Coordinates of C-alpha atoms in Angstrom, one line a residue:
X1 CA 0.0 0.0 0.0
X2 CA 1.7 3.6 -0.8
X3 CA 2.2 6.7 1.3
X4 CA 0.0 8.6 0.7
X5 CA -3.2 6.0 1.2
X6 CA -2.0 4.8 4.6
X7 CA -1.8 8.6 5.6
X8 CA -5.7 9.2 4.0
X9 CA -6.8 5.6 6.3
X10 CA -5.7 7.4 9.1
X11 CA -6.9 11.0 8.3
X12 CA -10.9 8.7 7.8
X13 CA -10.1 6.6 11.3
X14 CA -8.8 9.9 13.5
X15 CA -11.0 12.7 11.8
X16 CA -14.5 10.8 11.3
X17 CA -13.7 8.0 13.5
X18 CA -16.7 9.6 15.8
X19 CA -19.0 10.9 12.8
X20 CA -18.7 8.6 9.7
X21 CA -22.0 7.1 8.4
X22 CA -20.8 3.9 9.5
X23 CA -21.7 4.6 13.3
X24 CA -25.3 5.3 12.2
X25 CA -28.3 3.9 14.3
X26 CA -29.9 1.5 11.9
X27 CA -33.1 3.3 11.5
X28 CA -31.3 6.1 10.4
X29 CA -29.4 4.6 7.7
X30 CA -32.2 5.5 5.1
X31 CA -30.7 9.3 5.1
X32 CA -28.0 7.8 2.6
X33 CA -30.8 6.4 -0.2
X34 CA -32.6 9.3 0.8
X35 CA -29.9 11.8 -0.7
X36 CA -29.0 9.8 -3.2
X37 CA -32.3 9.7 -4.5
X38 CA -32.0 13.5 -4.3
X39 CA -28.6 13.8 -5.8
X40 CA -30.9 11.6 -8.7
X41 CA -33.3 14.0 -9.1
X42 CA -31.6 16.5 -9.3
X43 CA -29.0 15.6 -12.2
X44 CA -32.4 14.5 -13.8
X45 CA -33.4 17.8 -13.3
X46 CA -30.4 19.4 -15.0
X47 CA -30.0 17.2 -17.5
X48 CA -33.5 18.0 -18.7
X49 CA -33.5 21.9 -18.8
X50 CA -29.4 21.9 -19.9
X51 CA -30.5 22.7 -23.5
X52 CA -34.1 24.0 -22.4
X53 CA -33.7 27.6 -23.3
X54 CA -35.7 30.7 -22.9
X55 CA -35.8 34.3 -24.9
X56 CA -35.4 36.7 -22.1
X57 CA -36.2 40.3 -22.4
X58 CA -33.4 43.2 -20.5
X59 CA -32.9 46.8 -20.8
X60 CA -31.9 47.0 -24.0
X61 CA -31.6 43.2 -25.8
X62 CA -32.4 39.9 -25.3
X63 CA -31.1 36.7 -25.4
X64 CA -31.5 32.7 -24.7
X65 CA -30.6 31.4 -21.1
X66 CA -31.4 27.9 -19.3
X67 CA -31.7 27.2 -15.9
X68 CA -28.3 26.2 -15.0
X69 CA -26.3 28.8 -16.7
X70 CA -28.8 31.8 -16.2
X71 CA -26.6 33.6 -13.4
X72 CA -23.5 32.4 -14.6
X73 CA -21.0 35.5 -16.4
X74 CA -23.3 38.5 -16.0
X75 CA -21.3 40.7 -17.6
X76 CA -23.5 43.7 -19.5
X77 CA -22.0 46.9 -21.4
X78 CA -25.0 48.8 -20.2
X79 CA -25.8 48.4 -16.5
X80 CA -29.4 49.0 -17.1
X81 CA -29.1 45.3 -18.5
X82 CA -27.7 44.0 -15.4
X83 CA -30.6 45.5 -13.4
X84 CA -33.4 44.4 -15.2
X85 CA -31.8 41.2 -14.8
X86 CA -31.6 41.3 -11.0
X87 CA -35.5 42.9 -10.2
X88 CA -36.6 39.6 -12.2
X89 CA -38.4 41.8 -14.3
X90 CA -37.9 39.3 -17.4
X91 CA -40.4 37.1 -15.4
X92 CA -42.6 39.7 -16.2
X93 CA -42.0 39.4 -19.9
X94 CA -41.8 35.7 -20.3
X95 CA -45.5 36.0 -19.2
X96 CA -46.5 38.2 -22.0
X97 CA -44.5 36.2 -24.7
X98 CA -45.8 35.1 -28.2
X99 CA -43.7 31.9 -27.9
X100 CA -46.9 29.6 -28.4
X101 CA -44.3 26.6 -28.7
X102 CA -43.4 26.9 -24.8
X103 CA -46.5 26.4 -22.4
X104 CA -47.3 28.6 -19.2
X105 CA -46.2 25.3 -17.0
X106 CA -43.0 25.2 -17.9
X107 CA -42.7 29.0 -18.4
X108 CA -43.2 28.9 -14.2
X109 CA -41.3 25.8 -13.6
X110 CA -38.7 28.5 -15.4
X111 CA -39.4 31.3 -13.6
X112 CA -39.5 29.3 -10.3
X113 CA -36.0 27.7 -10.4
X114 CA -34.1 30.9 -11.8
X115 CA -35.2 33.0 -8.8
X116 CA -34.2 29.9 -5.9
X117 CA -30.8 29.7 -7.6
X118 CA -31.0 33.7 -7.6
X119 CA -31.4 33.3 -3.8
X120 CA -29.0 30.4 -3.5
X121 CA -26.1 32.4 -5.2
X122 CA -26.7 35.6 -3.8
X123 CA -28.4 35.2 -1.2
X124 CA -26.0 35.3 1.3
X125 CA -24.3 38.5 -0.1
X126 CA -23.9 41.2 2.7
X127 CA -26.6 44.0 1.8
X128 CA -24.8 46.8 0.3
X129 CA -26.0 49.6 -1.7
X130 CA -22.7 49.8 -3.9
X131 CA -23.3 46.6 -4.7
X132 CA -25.9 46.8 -7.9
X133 CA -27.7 44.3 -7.2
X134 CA -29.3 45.9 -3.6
X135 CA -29.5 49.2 -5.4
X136 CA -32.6 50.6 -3.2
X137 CA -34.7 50.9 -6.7
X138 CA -33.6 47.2 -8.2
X139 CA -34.8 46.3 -4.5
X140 CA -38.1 47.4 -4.8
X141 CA -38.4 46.2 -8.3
X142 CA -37.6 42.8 -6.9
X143 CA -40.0 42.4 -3.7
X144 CA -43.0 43.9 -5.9
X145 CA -42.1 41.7 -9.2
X146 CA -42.5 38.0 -7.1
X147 CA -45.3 39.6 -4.7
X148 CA -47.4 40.1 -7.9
X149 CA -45.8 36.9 -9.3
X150 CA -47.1 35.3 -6.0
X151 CA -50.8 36.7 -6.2
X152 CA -51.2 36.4 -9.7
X153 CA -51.0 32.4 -8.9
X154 CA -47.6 31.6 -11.3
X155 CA -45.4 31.2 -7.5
X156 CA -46.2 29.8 -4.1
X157 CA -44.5 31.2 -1.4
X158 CA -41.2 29.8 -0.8
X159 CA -40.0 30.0 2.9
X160 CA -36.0 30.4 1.5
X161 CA -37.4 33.1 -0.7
X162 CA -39.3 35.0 1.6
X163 CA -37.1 34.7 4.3
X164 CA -34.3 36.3 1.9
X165 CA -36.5 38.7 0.4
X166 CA -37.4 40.1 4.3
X167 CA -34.0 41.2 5.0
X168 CA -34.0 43.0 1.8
X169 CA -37.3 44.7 3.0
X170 CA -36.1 45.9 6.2
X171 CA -32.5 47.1 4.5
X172 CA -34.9 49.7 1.7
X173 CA -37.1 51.0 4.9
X174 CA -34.1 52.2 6.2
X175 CA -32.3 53.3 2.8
X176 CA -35.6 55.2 0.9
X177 CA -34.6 57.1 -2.1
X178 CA -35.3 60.6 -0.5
X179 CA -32.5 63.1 -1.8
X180 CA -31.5 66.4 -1.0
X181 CA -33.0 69.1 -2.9
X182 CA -33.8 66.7 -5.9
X183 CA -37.4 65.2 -6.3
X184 CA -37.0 61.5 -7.1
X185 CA -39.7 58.9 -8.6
X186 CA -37.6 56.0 -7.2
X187 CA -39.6 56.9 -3.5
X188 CA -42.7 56.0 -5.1
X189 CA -41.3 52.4 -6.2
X190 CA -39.5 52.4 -2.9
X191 CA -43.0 52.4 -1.3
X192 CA -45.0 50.7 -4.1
X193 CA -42.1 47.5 -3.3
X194 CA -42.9 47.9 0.4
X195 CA -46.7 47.9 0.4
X196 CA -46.8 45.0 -2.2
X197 CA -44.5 42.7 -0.4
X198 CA -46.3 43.7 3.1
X199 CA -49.3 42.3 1.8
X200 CA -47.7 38.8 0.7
X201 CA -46.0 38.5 4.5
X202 CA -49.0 39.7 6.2
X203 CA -47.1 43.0 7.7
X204 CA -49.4 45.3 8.9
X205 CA -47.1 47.7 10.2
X206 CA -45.4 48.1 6.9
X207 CA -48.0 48.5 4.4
X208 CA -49.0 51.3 7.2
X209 CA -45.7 52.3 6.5
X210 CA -45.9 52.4 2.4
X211 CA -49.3 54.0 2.5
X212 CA -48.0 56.8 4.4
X213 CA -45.3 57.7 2.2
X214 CA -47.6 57.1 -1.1
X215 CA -49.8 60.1 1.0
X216 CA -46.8 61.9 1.3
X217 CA -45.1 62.2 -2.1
X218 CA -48.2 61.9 -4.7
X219 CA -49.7 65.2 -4.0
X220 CA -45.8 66.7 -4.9
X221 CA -45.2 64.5 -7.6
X222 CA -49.1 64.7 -9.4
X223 CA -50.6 68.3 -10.6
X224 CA -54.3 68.4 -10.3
X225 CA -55.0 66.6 -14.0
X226 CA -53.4 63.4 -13.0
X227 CA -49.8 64.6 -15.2
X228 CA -46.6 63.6 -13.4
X229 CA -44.4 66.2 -13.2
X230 CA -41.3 64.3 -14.1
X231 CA -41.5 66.1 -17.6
X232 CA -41.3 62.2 -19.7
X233 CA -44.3 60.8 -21.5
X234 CA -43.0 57.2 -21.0
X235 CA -42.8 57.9 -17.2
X236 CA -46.6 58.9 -17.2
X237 CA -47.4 55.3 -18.1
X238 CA -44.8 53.9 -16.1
X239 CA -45.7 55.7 -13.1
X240 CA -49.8 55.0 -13.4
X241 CA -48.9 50.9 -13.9
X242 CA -47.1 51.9 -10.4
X243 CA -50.4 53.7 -8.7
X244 CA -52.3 51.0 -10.4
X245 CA -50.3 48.1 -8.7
X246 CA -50.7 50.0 -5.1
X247 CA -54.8 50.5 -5.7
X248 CA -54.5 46.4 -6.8
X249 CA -52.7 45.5 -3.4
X250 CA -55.1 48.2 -1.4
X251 CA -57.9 46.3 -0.1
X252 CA -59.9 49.7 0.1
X253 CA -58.9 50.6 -3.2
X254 CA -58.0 53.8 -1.3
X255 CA -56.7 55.9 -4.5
X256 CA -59.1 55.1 -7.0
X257 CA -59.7 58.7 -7.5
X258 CA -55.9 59.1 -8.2
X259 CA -56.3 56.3 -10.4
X260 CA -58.5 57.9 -12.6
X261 CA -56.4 60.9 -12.7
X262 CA -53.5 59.5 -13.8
X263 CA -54.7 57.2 -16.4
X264 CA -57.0 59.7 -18.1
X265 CA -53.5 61.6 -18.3
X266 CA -52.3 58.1 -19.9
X267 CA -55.4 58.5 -22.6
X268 CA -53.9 61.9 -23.6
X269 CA -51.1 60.7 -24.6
X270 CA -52.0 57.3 -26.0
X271 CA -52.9 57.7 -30.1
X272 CA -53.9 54.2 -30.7
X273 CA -52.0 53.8 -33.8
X274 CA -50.9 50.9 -35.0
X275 CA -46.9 51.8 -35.8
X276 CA -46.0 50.1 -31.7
X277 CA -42.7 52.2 -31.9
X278 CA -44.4 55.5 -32.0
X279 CA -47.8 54.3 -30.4
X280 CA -47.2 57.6 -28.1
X281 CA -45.2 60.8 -28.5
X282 CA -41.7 60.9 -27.0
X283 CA -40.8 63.7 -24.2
X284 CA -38.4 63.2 -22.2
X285 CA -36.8 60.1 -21.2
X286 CA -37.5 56.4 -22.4
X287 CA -37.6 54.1 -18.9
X288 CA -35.6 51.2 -19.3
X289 CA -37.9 49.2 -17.0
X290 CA -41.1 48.3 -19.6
X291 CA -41.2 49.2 -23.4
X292 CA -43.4 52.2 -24.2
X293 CA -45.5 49.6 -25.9
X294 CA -45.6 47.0 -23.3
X295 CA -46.8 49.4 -20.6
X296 CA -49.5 51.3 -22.7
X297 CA -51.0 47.8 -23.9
X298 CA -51.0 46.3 -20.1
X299 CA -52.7 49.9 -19.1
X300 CA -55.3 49.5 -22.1
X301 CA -55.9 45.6 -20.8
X302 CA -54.9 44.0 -24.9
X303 CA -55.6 40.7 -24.8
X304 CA -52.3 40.3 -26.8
X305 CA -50.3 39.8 -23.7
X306 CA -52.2 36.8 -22.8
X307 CA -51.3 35.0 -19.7
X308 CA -50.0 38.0 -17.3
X309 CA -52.3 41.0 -18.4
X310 CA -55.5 38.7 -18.5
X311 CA -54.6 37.2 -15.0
X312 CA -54.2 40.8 -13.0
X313 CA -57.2 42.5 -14.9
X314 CA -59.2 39.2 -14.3
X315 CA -57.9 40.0 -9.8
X316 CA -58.1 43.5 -10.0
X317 CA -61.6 44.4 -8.7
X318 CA -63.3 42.0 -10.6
X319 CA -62.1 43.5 -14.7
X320 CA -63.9 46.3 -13.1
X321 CA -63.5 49.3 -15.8
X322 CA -62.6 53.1 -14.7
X323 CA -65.2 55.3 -16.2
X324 CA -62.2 58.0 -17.5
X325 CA -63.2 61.6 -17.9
X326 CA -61.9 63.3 -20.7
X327 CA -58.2 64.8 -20.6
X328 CA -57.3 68.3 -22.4
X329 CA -53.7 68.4 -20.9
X330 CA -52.4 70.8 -18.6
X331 CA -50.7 74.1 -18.3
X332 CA -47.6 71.8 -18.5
X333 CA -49.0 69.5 -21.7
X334 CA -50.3 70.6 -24.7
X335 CA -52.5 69.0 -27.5
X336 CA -54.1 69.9 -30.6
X337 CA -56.3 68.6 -33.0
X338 CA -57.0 69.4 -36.4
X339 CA -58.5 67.6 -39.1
X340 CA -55.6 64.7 -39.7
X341 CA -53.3 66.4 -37.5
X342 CA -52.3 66.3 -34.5
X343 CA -49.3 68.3 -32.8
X344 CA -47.9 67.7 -29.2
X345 CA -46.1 70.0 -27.3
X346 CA -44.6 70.7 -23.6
X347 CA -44.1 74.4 -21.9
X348 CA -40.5 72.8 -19.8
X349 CA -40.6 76.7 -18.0
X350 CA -43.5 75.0 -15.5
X351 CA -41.5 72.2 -14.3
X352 CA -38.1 73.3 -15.0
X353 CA -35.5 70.7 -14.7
X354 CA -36.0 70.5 -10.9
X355 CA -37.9 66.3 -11.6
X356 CA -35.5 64.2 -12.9
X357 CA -36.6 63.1 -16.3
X358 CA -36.7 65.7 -18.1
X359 CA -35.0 67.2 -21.5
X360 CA -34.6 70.9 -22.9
X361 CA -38.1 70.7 -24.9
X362 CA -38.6 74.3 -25.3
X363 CA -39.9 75.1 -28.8
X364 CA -40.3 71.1 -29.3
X365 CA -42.7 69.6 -30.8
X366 CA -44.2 66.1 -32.0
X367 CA -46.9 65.5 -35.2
X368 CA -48.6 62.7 -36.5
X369 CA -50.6 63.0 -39.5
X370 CA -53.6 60.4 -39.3
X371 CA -52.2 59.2 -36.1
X372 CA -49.3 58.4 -38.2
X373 CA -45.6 59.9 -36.5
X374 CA -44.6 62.3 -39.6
X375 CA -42.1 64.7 -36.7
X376 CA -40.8 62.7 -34.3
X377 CA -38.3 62.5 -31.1
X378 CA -37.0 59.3 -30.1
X379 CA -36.1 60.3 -26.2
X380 CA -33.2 59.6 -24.9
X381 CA -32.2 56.0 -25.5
X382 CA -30.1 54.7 -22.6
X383 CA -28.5 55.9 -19.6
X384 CA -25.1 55.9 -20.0
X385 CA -23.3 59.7 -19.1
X386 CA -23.0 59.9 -23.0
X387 CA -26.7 59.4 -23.7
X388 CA -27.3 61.7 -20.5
X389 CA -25.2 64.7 -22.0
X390 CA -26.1 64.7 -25.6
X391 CA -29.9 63.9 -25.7
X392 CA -30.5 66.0 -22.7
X393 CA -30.1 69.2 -24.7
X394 CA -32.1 71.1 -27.3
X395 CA -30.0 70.1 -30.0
X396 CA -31.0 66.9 -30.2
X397 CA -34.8 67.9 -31.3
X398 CA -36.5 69.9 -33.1
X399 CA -36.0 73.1 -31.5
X400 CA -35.0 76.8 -32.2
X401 CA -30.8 76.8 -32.3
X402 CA -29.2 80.3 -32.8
X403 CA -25.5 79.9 -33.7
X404 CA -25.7 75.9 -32.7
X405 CA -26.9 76.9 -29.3
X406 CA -30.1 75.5 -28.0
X407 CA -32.1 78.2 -25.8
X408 CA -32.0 77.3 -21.9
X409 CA -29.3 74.7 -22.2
X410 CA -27.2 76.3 -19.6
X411 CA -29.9 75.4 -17.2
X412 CA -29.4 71.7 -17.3
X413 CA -28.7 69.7 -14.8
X414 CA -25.0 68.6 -16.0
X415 CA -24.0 72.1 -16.7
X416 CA -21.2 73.4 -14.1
X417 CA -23.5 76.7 -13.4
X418 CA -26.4 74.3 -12.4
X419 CA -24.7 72.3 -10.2
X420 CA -23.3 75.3 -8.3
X421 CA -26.4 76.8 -8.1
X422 CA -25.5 79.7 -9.7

């Protein structure tokens, strides 16, 4: 016998001498067939979704993972990308899909597995808001994707997942997106996250919590027509899906007036056209979180979405339909209708450039001819500093320039004179 297998003997006899399976209790012996006939479901497991693939929807692409390599080299130019991934948001997607190939039970079984090895790998990570992933905003994203993912029917609560998702709860009551001197959105995700995930735990004190600083923000953050001031017509929608998922989690329904508002506001923008790249005008900034498209069909209930948009509509308040009053814009948003034509513009001296999504639209303008887009403005596409600079400023639409300088670009945000106040 050589060396080195006399030494291993007596490592086994001196080490697990005390604890090998060997000095089991007979009865318990069954622990070994019992793992092994996990260890065998479990490579059964892998080896039958190792070349099941799914189209999953980010930021700005998409692409084909499995189950077993999903987390694996998450490496994304644009870190918008690497969020989406991370608030599960592609769940959200796979939902709506066309893919008539795949059915909805393997779609969850998906779904369900990708977000227990998301909690298996990362888990244990200490909470830090450097780190991307427990961003406050990607946070909230997360706890109110799998609580509607949870009362929509597709997930049952998971103990592991819950129990995971709970310290992340308690870390974004303590770390809400309030900033100094800056009106943010994020608070009103912050809170939408809180209140929904509340109501899957039970946590009265929380959604107590939530509601109170929903009561808090809206009346800053709405004007009196339901309009958001964050100067973006994407964010409108965005932000009404957001009120809309609060009212759905409400059992009082407690801001159906604001409800209304907001998605009459939705209606002024919303052409119903059938070009789904320029199914609205573009002010402001394009959100990264939900395609302009996406959000305005979930908002207007299409049946084209199938499987998520039918189930919520089918919870919320029984398909009960908001009777909508008429919106004519605001001092803010302007409309006008003539014949064929229609023209959009926004007055940016109301707002300024004090909300966070806004661009230098003075003497901008958007017009469709037979609801088709004939002048157009494609927002600003991503987030990077580049995109932020460049499509920020007047120059980039169809404004007044006098000798290549765009009126009121000095004011914005990136300039020097801005951020010293001056």
């Amino acid at each position: 016998m050589e060396n080195n297998q006399i030494v291993n003997r007596l490592k086994t006899y001196l080490y697990r001498g005390g604890f090998s399976y060997k000095n089991y209790p007979q009865k318990l012996k069954y622990i070994r067939k019992l793992n092994q006939k996990n260890q065998d479901e479990k490579a059964k497991f892998k080896k039958k979704y190792s070349n099941f693939s799914l189209k999953i929807q980010l930021a700005s692409f998409s692409t084909n993972k499995n189950i077993t390599n999903f987390w694996s080299k998450l490496n994304y130019e644009d870190r918008e990308d690497l969020s989406h991934i991370h608030r599960w948001t592609w769940a959200i997607y796979l939902l709506t899909g066309k893919d008539s190939k795949i059915n909805k039970t393997k779609k969850i079984n998906f779904i369900k597995n990708v977000i227990n090895n998301w909690c298996y790998k990362y888990g244990n990570y200490k909470i830090d808001y450097k780190n991307i992933i427990f961003e406050p905003y990607n946070i909230s994203e997360r706890l109110a994707n799998y609580s509607l993912l949870v009362k929509l029917g597709y997930l049952n609560k998971d103990k592991e997942v819950l129990k995971i998702l709970k310290k992340q709860l308690i870390f974004l009551t303590e770390n809400l997106e309030f900033y100094y001197k800056k009106k943010s959105n994020h608070v009103l995700n912050n809170a939408r996250g809180i209140l929904l995930f509340s109501h899957i735990i039970n946590n009265k004190q929380y959604i107590k919590f939530a509601l109170k600083i929903v009561d808090f923000v809206l009346p800053k953050f709405i004007d009196k027509n339901g309009f958001f001031k964050f100067c973006s017509s994407h964010y409108q929608l965005i932000f009404s899906r957001w009120i809309i998922d609060i009212n759905f989690f409400s059992e009082k329904k407690y801001i159906n007036n604001v409800c209304k508002k907001v998605l009459s506001a939705c209606e002024f923008f919303d052409l119903k056209n059938t070009n789904k790249n320029f199914n609205i005008p573009f002010f402001g900034n394009i959100s990264p979180d939900f395609k302009p498209f996406w959000i305005l069909n979930f908002i207007n209930r299409e049946k084209k979405l199938k499987d998520f948009v039918y189930q919520y509509w089918k919870h919320y308040n029984n398909n009960k339909q908001f009777k909508l009053d008429k919106c004519k814009g605001s001092n803010e948003w302007i409309k006008k209708v003539n014949n064929n034509l229609t023209i959009f513009s926004r007055n940016p001296k109301i707002y300024g450039f004090d909300f966070n999504h806004s661009h230098n639209d003075f003497f901008h303008f958007v017009l469709y001819f037979k609801k088709n887009p004939i002048i157009i403005d494609l927002g600003k596409p991503n987030y990077s500093q580049e995109s932020h600079n460049t499509y920020s400023s007047g120059k980039l639409h169809n404004s007044i320039i006098i000798n290549k300088h765009a009126t009121f670009d000095d004011y914005l945000p990136n300039k020097i004179k801005t951020k010293l106040g001056l």
